[in-house]
mmCIF file of C-alpha atoms in Angstrom:
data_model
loop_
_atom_site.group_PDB
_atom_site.id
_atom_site.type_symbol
_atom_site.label_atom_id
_atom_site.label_comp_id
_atom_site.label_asym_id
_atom_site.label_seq_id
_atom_site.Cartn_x
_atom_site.Cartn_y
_atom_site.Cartn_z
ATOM 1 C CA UNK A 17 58.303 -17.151 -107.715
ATOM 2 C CA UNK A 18 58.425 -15.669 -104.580
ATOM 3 C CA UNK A 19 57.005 -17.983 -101.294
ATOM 4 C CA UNK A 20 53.384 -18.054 -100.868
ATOM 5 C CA UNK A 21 52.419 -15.957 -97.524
ATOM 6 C CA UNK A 22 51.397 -17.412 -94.554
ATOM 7 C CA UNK A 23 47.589 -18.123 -94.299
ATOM 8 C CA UNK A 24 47.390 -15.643 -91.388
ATOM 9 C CA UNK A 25 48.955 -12.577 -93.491
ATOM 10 C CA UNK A 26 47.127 -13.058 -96.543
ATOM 11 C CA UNK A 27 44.406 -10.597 -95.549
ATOM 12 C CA UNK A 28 45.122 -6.815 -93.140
ATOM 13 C CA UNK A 29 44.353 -7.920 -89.645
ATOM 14 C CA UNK A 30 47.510 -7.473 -88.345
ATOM 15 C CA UNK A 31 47.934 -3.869 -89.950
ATOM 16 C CA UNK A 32 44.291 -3.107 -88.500
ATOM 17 C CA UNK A 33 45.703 -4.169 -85.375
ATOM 18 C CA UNK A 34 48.939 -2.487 -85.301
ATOM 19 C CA UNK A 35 47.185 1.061 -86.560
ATOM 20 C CA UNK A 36 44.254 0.691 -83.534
ATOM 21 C CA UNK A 37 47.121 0.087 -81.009
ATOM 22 C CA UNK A 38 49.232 3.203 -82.155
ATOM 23 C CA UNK A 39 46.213 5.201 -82.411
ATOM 24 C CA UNK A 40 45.590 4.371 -78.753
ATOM 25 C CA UNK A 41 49.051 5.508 -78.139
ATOM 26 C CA UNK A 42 49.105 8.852 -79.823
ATOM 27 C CA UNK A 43 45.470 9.613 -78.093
ATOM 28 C CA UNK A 44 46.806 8.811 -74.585
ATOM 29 C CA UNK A 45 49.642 11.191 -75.558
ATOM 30 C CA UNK A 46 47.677 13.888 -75.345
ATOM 31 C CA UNK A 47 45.557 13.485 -71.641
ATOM 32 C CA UNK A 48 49.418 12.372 -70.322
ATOM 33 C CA UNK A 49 50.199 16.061 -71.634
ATOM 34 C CA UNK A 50 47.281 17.725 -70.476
ATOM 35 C CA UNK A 51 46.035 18.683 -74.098
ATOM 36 C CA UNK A 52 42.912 16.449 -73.585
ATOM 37 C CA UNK A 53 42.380 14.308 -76.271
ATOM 38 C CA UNK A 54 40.586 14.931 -79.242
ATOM 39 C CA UNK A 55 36.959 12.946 -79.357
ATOM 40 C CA UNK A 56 34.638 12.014 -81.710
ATOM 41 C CA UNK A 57 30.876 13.106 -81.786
ATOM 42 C CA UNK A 58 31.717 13.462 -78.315
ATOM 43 C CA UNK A 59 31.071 10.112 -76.909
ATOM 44 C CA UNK A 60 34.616 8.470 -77.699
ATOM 45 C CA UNK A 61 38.215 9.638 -78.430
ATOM 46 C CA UNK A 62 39.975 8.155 -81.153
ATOM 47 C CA UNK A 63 41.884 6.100 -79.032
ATOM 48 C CA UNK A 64 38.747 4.741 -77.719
ATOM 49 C CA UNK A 65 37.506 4.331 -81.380
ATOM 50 C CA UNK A 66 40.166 2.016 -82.059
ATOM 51 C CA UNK A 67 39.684 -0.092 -78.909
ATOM 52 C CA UNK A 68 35.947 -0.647 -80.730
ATOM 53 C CA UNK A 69 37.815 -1.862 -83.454
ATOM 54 C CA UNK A 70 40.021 -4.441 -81.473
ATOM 55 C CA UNK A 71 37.126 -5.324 -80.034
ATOM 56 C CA UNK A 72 35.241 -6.003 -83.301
ATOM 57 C CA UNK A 73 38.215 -8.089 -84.463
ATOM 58 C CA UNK A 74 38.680 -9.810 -81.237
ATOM 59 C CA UNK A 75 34.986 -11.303 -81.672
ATOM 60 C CA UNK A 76 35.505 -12.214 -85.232
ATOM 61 C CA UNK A 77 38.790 -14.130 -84.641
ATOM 62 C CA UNK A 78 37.948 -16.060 -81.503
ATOM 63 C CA UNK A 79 34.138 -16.809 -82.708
ATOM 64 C CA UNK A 80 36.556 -18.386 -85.522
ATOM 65 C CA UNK A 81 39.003 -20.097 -82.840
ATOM 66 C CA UNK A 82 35.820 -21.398 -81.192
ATOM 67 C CA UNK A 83 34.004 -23.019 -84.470
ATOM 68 C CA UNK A 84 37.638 -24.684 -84.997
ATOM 69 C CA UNK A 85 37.970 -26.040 -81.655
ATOM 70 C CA UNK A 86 34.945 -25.937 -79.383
ATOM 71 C CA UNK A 87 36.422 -27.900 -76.483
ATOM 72 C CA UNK A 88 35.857 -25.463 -73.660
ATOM 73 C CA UNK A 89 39.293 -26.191 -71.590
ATOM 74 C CA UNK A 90 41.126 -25.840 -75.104
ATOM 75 C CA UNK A 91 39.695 -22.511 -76.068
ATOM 76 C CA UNK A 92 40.310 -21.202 -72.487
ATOM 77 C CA UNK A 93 43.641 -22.336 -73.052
ATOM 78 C CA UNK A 94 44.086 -20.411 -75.999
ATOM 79 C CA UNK A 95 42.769 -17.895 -74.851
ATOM 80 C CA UNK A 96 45.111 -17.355 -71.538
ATOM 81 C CA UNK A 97 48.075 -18.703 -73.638
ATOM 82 C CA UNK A 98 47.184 -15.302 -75.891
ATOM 83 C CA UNK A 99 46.669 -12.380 -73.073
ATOM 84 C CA UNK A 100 48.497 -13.803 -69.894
ATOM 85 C CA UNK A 101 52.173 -14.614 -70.703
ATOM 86 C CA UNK A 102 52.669 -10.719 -72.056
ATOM 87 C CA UNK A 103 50.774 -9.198 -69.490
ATOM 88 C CA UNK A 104 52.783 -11.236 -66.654
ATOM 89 C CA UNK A 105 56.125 -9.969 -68.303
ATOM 90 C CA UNK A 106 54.860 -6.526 -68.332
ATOM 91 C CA UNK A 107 53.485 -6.817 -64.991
ATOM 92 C CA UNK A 108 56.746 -7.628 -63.590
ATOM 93 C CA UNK A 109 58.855 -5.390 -65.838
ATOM 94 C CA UNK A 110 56.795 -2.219 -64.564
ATOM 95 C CA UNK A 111 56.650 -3.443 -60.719
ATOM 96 C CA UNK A 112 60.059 -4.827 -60.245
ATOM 97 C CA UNK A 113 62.086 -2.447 -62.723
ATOM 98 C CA UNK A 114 60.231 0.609 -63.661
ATOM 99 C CA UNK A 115 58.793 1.343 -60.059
ATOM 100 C CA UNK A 116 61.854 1.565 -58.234
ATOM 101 C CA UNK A 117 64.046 3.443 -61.268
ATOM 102 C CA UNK A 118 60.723 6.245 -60.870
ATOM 103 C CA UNK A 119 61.060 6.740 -57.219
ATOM 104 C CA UNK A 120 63.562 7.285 -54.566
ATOM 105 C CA UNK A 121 61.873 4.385 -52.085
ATOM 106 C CA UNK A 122 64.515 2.059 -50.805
ATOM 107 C CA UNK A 123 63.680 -1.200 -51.922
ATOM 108 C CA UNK A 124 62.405 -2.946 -48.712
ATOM 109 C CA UNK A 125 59.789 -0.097 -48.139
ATOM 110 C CA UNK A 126 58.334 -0.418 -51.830
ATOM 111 C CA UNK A 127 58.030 -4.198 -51.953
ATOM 112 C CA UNK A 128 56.328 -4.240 -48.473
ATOM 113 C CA UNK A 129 54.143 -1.172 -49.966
ATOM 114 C CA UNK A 130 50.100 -2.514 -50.178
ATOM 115 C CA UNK A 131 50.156 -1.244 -53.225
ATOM 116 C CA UNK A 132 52.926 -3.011 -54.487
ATOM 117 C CA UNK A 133 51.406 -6.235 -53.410
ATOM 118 C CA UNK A 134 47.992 -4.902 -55.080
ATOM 119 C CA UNK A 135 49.499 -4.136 -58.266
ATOM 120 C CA UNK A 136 50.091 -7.779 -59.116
ATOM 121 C CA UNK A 137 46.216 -8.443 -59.158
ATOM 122 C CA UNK A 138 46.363 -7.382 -62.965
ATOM 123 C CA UNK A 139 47.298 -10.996 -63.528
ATOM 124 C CA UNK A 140 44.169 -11.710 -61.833
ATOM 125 C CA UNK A 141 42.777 -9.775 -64.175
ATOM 126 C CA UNK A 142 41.935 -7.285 -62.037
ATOM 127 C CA UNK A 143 42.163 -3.275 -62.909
ATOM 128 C CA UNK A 144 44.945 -1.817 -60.820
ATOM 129 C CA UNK A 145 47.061 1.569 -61.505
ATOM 130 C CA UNK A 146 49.055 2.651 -58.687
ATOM 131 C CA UNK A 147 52.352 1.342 -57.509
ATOM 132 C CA UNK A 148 54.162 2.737 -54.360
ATOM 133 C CA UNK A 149 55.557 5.422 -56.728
ATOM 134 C CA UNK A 150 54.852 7.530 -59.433
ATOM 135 C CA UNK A 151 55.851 9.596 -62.569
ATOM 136 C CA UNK A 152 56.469 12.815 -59.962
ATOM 137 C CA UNK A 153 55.303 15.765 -61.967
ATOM 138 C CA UNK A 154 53.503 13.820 -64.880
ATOM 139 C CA UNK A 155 49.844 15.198 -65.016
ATOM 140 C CA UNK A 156 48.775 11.365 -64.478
ATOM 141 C CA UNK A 157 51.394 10.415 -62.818
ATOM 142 C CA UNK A 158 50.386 8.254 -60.170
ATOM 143 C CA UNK A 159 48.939 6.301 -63.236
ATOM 144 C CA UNK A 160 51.195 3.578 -63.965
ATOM 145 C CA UNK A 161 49.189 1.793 -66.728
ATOM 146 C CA UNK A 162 46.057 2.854 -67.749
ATOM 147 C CA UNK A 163 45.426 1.381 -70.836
ATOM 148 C CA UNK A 164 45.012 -2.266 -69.214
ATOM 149 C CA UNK A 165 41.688 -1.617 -67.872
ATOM 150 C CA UNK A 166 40.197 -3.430 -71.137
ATOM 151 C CA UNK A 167 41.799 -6.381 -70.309
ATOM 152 C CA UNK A 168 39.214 -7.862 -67.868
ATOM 153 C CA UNK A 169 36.574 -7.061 -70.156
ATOM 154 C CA UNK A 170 37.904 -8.628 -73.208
ATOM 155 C CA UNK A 171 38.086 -12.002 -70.576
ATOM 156 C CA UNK A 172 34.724 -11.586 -69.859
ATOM 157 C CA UNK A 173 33.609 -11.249 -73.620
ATOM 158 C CA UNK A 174 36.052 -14.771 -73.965
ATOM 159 C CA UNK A 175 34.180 -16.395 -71.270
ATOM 160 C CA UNK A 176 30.458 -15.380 -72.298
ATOM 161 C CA UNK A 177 31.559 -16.563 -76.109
ATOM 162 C CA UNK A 178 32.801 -19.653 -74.306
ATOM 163 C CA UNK A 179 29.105 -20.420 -72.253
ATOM 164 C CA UNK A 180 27.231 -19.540 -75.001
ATOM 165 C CA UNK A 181 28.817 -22.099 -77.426
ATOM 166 C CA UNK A 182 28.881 -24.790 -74.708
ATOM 167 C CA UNK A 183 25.064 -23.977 -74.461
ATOM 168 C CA UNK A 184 24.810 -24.884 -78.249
ATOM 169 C CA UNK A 185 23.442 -21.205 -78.629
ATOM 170 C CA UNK A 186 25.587 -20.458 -81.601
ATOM 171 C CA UNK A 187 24.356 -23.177 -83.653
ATOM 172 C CA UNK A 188 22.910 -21.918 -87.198
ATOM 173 C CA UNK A 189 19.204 -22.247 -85.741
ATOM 174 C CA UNK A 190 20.030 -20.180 -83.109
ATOM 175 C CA UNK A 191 21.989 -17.128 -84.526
ATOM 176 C CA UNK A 192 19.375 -15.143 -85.883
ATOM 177 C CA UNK A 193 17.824 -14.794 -82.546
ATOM 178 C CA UNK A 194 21.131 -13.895 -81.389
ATOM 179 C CA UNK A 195 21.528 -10.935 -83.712
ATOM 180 C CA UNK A 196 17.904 -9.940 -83.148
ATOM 181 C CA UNK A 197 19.003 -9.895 -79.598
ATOM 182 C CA UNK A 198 22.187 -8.159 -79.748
ATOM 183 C CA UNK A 199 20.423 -5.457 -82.061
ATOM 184 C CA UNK A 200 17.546 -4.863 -79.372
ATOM 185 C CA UNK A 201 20.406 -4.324 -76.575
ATOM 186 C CA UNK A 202 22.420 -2.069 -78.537
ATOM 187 C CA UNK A 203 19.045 -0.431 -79.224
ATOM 188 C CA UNK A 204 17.430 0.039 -75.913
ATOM 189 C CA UNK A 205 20.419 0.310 -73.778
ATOM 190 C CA UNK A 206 22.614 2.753 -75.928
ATOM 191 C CA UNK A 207 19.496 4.806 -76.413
ATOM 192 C CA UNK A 208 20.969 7.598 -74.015
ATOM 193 C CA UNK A 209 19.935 8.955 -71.132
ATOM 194 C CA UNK A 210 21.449 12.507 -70.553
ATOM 195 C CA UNK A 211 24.419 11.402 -68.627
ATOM 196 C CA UNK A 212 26.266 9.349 -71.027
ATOM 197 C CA UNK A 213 26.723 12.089 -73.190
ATOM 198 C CA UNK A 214 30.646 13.110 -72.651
ATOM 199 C CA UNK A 215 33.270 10.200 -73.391
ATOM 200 C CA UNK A 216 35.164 11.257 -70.107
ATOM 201 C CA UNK A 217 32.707 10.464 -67.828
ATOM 202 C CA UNK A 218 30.454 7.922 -69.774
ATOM 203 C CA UNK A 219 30.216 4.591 -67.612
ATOM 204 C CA UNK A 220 28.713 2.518 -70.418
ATOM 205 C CA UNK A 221 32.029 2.166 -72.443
ATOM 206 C CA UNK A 222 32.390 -1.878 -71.528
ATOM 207 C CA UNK A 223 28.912 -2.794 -73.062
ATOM 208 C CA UNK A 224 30.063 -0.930 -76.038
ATOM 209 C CA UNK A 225 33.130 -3.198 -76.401
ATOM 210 C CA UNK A 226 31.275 -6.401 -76.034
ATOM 211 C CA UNK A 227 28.477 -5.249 -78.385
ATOM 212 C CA UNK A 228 31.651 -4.891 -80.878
ATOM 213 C CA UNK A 229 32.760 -8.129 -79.441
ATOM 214 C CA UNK A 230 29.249 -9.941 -80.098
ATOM 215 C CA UNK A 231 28.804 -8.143 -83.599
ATOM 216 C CA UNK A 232 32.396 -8.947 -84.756
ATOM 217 C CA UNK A 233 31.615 -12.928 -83.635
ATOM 218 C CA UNK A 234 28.117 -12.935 -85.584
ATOM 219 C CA UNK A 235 30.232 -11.073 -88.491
ATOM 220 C CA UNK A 236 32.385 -15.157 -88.638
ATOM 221 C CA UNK A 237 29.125 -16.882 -88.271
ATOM 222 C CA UNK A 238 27.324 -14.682 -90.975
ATOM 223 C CA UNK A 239 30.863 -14.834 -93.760
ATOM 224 C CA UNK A 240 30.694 -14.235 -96.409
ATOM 225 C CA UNK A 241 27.948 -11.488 -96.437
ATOM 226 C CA UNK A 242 30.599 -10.300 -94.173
ATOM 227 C CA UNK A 243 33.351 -10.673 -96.330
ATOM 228 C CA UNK A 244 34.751 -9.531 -99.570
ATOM 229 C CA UNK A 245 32.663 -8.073 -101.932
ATOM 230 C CA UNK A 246 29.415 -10.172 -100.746
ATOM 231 C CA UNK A 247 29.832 -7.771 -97.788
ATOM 232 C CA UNK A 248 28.326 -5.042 -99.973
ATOM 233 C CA UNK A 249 25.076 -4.743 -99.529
ATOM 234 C CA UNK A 250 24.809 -5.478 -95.355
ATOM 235 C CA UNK A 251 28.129 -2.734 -94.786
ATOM 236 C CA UNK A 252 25.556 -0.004 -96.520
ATOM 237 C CA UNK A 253 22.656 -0.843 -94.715
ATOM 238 C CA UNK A 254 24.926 -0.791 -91.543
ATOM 239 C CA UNK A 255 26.063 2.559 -92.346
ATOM 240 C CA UNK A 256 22.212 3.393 -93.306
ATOM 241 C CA UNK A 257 21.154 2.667 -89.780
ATOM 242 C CA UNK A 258 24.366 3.900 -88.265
ATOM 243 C CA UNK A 259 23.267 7.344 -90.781
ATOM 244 C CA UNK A 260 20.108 7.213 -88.904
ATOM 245 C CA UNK A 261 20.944 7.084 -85.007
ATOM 246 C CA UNK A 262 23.542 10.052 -85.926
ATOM 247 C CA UNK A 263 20.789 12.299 -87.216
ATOM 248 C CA UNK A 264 18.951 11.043 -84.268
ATOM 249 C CA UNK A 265 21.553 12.298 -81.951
ATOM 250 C CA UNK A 266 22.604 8.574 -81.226
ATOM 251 C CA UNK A 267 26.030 8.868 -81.446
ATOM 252 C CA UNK A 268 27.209 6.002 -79.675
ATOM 253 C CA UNK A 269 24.549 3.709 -81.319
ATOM 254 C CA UNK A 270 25.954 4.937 -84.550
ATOM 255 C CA UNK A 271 29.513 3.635 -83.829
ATOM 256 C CA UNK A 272 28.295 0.314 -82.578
ATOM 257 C CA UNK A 273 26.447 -0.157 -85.803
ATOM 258 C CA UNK A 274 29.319 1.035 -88.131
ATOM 259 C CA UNK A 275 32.715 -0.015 -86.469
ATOM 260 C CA UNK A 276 32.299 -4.262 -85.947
ATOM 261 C CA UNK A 277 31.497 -4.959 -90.055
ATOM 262 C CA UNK A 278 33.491 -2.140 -91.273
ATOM 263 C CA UNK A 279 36.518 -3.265 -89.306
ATOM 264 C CA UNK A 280 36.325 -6.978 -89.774
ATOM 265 C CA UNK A 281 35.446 -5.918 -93.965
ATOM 266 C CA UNK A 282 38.799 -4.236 -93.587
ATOM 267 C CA UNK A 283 41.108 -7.025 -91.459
ATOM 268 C CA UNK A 284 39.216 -10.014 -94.026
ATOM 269 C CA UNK A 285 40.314 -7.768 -97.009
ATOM 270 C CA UNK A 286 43.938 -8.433 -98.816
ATOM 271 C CA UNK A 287 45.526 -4.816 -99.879
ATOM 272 C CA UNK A 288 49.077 -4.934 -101.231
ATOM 273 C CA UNK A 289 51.802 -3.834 -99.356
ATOM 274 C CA UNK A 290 48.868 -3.475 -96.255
ATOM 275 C CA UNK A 291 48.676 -7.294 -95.781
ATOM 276 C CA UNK A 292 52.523 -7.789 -94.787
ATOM 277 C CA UNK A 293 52.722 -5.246 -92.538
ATOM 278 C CA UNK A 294 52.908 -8.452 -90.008
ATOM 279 C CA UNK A 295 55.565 -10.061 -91.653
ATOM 280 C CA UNK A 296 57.647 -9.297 -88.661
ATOM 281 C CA UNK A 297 55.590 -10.373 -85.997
ATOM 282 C CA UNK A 298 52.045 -9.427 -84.394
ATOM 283 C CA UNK A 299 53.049 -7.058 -82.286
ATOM 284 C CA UNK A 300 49.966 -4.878 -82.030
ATOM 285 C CA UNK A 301 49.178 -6.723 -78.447
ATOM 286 C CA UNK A 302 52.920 -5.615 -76.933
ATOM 287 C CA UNK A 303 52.288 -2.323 -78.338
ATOM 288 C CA UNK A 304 49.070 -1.732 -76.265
ATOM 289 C CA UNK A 305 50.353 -3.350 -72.955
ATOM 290 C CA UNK A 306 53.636 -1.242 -73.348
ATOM 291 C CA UNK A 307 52.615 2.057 -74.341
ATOM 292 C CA UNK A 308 51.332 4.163 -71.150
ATOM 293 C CA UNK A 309 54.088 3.251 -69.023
ATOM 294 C CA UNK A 310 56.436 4.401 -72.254
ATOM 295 C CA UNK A 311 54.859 7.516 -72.913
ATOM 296 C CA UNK A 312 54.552 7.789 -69.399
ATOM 297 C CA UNK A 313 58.082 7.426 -68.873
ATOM 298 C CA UNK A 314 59.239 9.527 -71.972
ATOM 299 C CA UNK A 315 57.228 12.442 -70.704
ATOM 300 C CA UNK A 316 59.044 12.382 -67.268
ATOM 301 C CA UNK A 317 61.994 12.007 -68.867
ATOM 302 C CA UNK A 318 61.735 14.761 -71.891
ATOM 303 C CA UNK A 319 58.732 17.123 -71.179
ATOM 304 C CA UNK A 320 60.401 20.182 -70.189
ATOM 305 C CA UNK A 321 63.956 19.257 -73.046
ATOM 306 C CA UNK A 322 62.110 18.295 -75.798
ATOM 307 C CA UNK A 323 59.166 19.177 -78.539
ATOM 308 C CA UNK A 324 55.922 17.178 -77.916
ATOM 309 C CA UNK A 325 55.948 15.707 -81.452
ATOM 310 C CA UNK A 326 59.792 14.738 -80.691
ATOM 311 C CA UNK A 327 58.773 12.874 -76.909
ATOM 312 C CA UNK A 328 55.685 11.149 -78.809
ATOM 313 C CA UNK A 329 58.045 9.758 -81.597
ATOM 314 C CA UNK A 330 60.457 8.656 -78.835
ATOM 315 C CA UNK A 331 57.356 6.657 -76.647
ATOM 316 C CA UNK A 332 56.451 5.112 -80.346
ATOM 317 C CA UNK A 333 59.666 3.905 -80.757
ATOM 318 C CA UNK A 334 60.407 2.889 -77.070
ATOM 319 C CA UNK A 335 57.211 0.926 -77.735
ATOM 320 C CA UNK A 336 57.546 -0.926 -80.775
ATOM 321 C CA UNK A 337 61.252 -1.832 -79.564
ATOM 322 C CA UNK A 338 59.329 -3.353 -76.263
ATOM 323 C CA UNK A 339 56.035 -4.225 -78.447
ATOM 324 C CA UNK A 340 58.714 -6.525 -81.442
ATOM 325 C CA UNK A 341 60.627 -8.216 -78.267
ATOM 326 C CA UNK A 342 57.338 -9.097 -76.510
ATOM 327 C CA UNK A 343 56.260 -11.171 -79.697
ATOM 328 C CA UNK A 344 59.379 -12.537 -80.459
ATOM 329 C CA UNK A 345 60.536 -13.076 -76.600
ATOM 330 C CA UNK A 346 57.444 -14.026 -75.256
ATOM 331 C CA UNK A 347 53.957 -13.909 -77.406
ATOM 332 C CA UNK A 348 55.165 -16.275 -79.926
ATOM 333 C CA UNK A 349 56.555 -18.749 -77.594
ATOM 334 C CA UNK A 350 53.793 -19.002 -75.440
ATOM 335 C CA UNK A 351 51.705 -19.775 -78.546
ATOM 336 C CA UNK A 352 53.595 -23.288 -79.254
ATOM 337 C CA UNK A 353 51.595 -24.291 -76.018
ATOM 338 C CA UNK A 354 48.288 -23.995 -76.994
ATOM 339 C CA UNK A 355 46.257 -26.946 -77.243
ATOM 340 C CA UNK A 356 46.219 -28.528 -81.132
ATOM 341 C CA UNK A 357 42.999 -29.348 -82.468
ATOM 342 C CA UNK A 358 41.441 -32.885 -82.855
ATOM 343 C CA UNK A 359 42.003 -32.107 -86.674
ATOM 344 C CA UNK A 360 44.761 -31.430 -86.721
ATOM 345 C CA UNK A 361 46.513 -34.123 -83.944
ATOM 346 C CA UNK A 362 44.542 -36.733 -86.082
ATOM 347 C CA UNK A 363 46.357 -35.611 -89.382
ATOM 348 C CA UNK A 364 50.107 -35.121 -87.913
ATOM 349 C CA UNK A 365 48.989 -39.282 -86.441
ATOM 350 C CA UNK A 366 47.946 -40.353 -89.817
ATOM 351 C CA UNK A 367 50.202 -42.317 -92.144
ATOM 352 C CA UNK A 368 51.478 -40.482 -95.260
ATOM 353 C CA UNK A 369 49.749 -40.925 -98.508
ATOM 354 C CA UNK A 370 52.079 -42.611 -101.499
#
């Protein structure tokens, strides 16, 4: 018989994953052309479809990590163990090697460059995208890395998850009133006003994430009418209501409502051949932390020799050869660190059974 799988590949999270990152890739490729890129119901491009989707995900898996362990300095742990050992490689690999191969600065100038000094607040987990120089003729090219603007907000969602257990608000009692709640804000808040309408200049996009966030976490606490095929009945009346808001012009309320269950339905689901697409490594999180600067970096190189398809195969691959030594260099590494749980410390202490 072939060895059993790994719990943690037995269902399609990490394909989910791995598909949401690239589709973030190949819709960045587009705006980094100057094509624009292509939206949906015009309140989201795809790429920003599938950051709903990690979102969702994100919110089902640490609402999980949280029930398993809810020690607030452990989950925090796990928590900055997960995001900040990648994104401080990255940060120093685009700073310290990218920067200066871009531009023709010499290298006193650019390190004593405020921007340079700035551009290490991303480990801060604070939004920053200029360096000292630039992708010179790139149509964002001053943009070093926009895709890690998320980053601080997916902290924030962590912390909030974090207060709100401590505050013993996700005990069973309690969660009803939660999803009443989180239903009334997605309501009345994503109920537009005329100036939301337009996914490029929308400025509600980070309650939209951590309504995903807050739906995927109620999808763990609500398992398994959530899950596998007891999920039925509440993914149709989701798609019902999300039915509903379309026709009433609500587009963004409609993605709120279908995206968190239909994504975590998906990533708890076990599809052949789908389910061991991480069998290599999780590498969806290198692939979203190293694909502007790629692309960005592939266009400079190869806009005006090569065919667009031909540069965007060359940024996926530049990626996933970054995204595979991130996990294996760094990602999983870091991971040995994080705190065990009382569980499982008191098991690995106790005596083994004759």
């Amino acid at each position: 018989m072939p060895p059993a799988l790994p719990a943690h590949r037995l269902n399609n999270f990490d394909a989910v994953r791995m598909v949401a990152a690239l589709t973030v890739l190949v819709s960045h490729q587009f705006s980094l052309t100057g094509h624009g890129e292509a939206g949906l119901f015009e309140v989201h491009s795809w790429g920003g479809v599938a950051v709903l989707v990690f979102f969702s995900i994100s919110g089902f898996l640490v609402a999980q990590s949280w029930d398993n362990d809810p020690r607030l300095h452990a989950f925090m742990a796990r928590r900055l163990l997960r995001v900040w050992p990648a994104l401080a490689v990255a940060v120093v690999l685009t700073a310290c090697v990218l920067g200066p191969l871009i531009g023709s600065m010499p290298w006193r100038d650019y390190v004593h460059d405020p921007l340079f000094r700035r551009y290490f607040k991303i480990l801060r987990f604070s939004n920053q995208l200029f360096l000292p120089t630039g992708f010179e003729g790139n149509v964002l090219g001053r943009v070093i890395n926009g895709s890690l603007w998320t980053i601080p907000i997916e902290m924030k969602c962590y912390a909030a998850l974090a207060v709100v257990g401590a505050l013993g608000l996700l005990r069973p009692r309690w969660r009803p009133l939660l999803a009443v709640l989180l239903v009334a804000v997605a309501v009345g808040y994503l109920w537009p006003a005329p100036w939301r309408y337009g996914w490029i200049v929308r400025r509600d996009m980070p309650l939209e994430f951590m309504l995903c966030f807050a739906f995927g976490m109620l999808c763990h606490y609500h398992r398994p009418r959530t899950t596998g095929p007891g999920a039925w009945p509440l993914l149709a009346a989701a798609w019902a209501a999300g039915a509903v808001a379309y026709a009433a012009h609500q587009q963004v309320l409609a993605l709120v409502l279908w995206v968190p269950l239909t994504a975590v339905w998906v990533g708890t689901s076990s599809w052949p051949v789908v389910r061991r697409l991480g069998r290599f490594g999780d590498v969806s999180y290198g692939l979203y932390i190293y694909a502007f600067p790629t692309q960005q970096l592939m266009i400079w190189l190869y806009k005006d020799r090569l065919p667009w398809g031909a540069v965007l195969l060359l940024a996926i691959a530049g990626t996933m050869a970054l995204a595979f030594a991130s996990w294996h260099g760094v990602e999983k590494h870091a991971l040995r660190w994080k705190p065990r749980t009382p569980r499982r410390a008191a098991a690995e202490k106790a005596p083994a059974l004759a």
